[in-house]
Amino acid sequence: MERLQKVIARAGIASRRKAEELILQGRVKVNGRVVKELGVKVGPRDDVEVDGIPIEREEPVYYLLYKPRGVISSVKDDKGRKVVTDFFKDLDKRIYPIGRLDYDTSGLLLLTNDGDFANLLMHPRYEIEKVYIAKSERHSNARTAEAARTRSAVGRWHDGASQSEAALRRPEEGDSHCGNPYPRRTKPASAPHV
């Protein structure tokens, strides 16, 4: 038996927190009965519906995609641009990206239908370290130029929804390309095992 919000999240309908909101709003049924309280547990034989649509309990899947530039880190785009799920058109499961990369950036992106796993990687409370390498032809302002000159500093990165501390480090010779003096580095960054 598992908590209802966990089953909804694992089905890829919503994050666990959003699933809790759906339950409290009375939008979830178990075996034909509306459930409005948290903590309800369901088993594999229970029928669960969200907004009148039965959920399918899929096995979790995980994909790594090297997102090229010019692709949106989303499942759909109202402007008709290419999205990361376009690379998985033959897949019969609903997947979504964990996190995002900007339209003009390229890099490794995880896609899954596992809401718990996605939440574990994205929620700040779990403090999962993410590594980004940025290339710039010039420093955008005095603050970033000073940070690069002093070898390391702490900065704030803003993505519109949340903020987190980011360690800034000046490239050394042989590091990632940051203007002409520093050739591109091919050594991959390490990430913690989850």
CSV table of N, CA and C in Angstrom, one decimal, residues 134-137 139 148-149 151 169-185:
chain,number,residue,atom,x,y,z
A,134,ALA,N,29.5,27.7,-18.1
A,134,ALA,CA,29.0,28.8,-19.0
A,134,ALA,C,30.2,29.3,-19.7
A,135,LYS,N,30.0,29.7,-21.0
A,135,LYS,CA,31.0,30.3,-21.8
A,135,LYS,C,30.6,31.7,-22.0
A,136,SER,N,31.6,32.6,-22.0
A,136,SER,CA,31.3,34.0,-22.2
A,136,SER,C,32.4,34.6,-23.0
A,137,GLU,N,32.2,35.4,-23.9
A,137,GLU,CA,33.2,36.1,-24.7
A,137,GLU,C,33.7,37.3,-23.8
A,139,HIS,N,33.0,39.6,-19.8
A,139,HIS,CA,32.2,39.6,-18.6
A,139,HIS,C,31.1,40.6,-18.7
A,148,ALA,N,35.4,36.6,-11.3
A,148,ALA,CA,36.3,35.8,-12.1
A,148,ALA,C,37.8,36.1,-11.7
A,149,ARG,N,38.1,37.4,-11.4
A,149,ARG,CA,39.4,37.8,-11.0
A,149,ARG,C,39.9,37.2,-9.7
A,151,ARG,N,39.4,34.3,-8.2
A,151,ARG,CA,39.5,32.9,-8.2
A,151,ARG,C,38.2,32.2,-7.7
A,169,ARG,N,33.9,30.4,-10.1
A,169,ARG,CA,35.3,30.1,-10.1
A,169,ARG,C,35.9,30.6,-11.4
A,170,ARG,N,37.0,31.3,-11.3
A,170,ARG,CA,37.7,31.8,-12.5
A,170,ARG,C,38.4,30.6,-13.2
A,171,PRO,N,38.2,30.6,-14.5
A,171,PRO,CA,38.8,29.5,-15.3
A,171,PRO,C,40.4,29.6,-15.2
A,172,GLU,N,41.0,28.5,-15.1
A,172,GLU,CA,42.4,28.4,-15.2
A,172,GLU,C,42.8,27.9,-16.6
A,173,GLU,N,44.0,28.1,-17.0
A,173,GLU,CA,44.5,27.6,-18.3
A,173,GLU,C,44.1,26.1,-18.4
A,174,GLY,N,43.5,25.7,-19.5
A,174,GLY,CA,43.1,24.4,-19.7
A,174,GLY,C,41.7,24.1,-19.3
A,175,ASP,N,41.0,25.1,-18.6
A,175,ASP,CA,39.6,24.9,-18.2
A,175,ASP,C,38.7,25.2,-19.4
A,176,SER,N,37.4,25.2,-19.1
A,176,SER,CA,36.4,25.5,-20.1
A,176,SER,C,36.7,26.8,-20.8
A,177,HIS,N,36.4,26.8,-22.1
A,177,HIS,CA,36.6,28.0,-22.9
A,177,HIS,C,35.8,29.2,-22.3
A,178,CYS,N,36.5,30.3,-22.1
A,178,CYS,CA,35.9,31.5,-21.5
A,178,CYS,C,36.6,32.7,-22.2
A,179,GLY,N,36.5,32.8,-23.5
A,179,GLY,CA,37.3,33.8,-24.2
A,179,GLY,C,38.5,33.0,-24.8
A,180,ASN,N,39.3,33.7,-25.5
A,180,ASN,CA,40.4,33.1,-26.3
A,180,ASN,C,41.5,32.3,-25.5
A,181,PRO,N,41.9,32.9,-24.3
A,181,PRO,CA,43.0,32.2,-23.6
A,181,PRO,C,42.8,30.8,-23.0
A,182,TYR,N,41.5,30.4,-22.9
A,182,TYR,CA,41.2,29.1,-22.2
A,182,TYR,C,40.6,28.1,-23.2
A,183,PRO,N,41.3,27.1,-23.6
A,183,PRO,CA,40.7,26.1,-24.5
A,183,PRO,C,39.6,25.3,-23.8
A,184,ARG,N,38.7,24.7,-24.6
A,184,ARG,CA,37.6,23.9,-24.0
A,184,ARG,C,38.2,22.7,-23.3
A,185,ARG,N,37.6,22.4,-22.1
A,185,ARG,CA,37.9,21.3,-21.3
A,185,ARG,C,36.9,20.1,-21.6
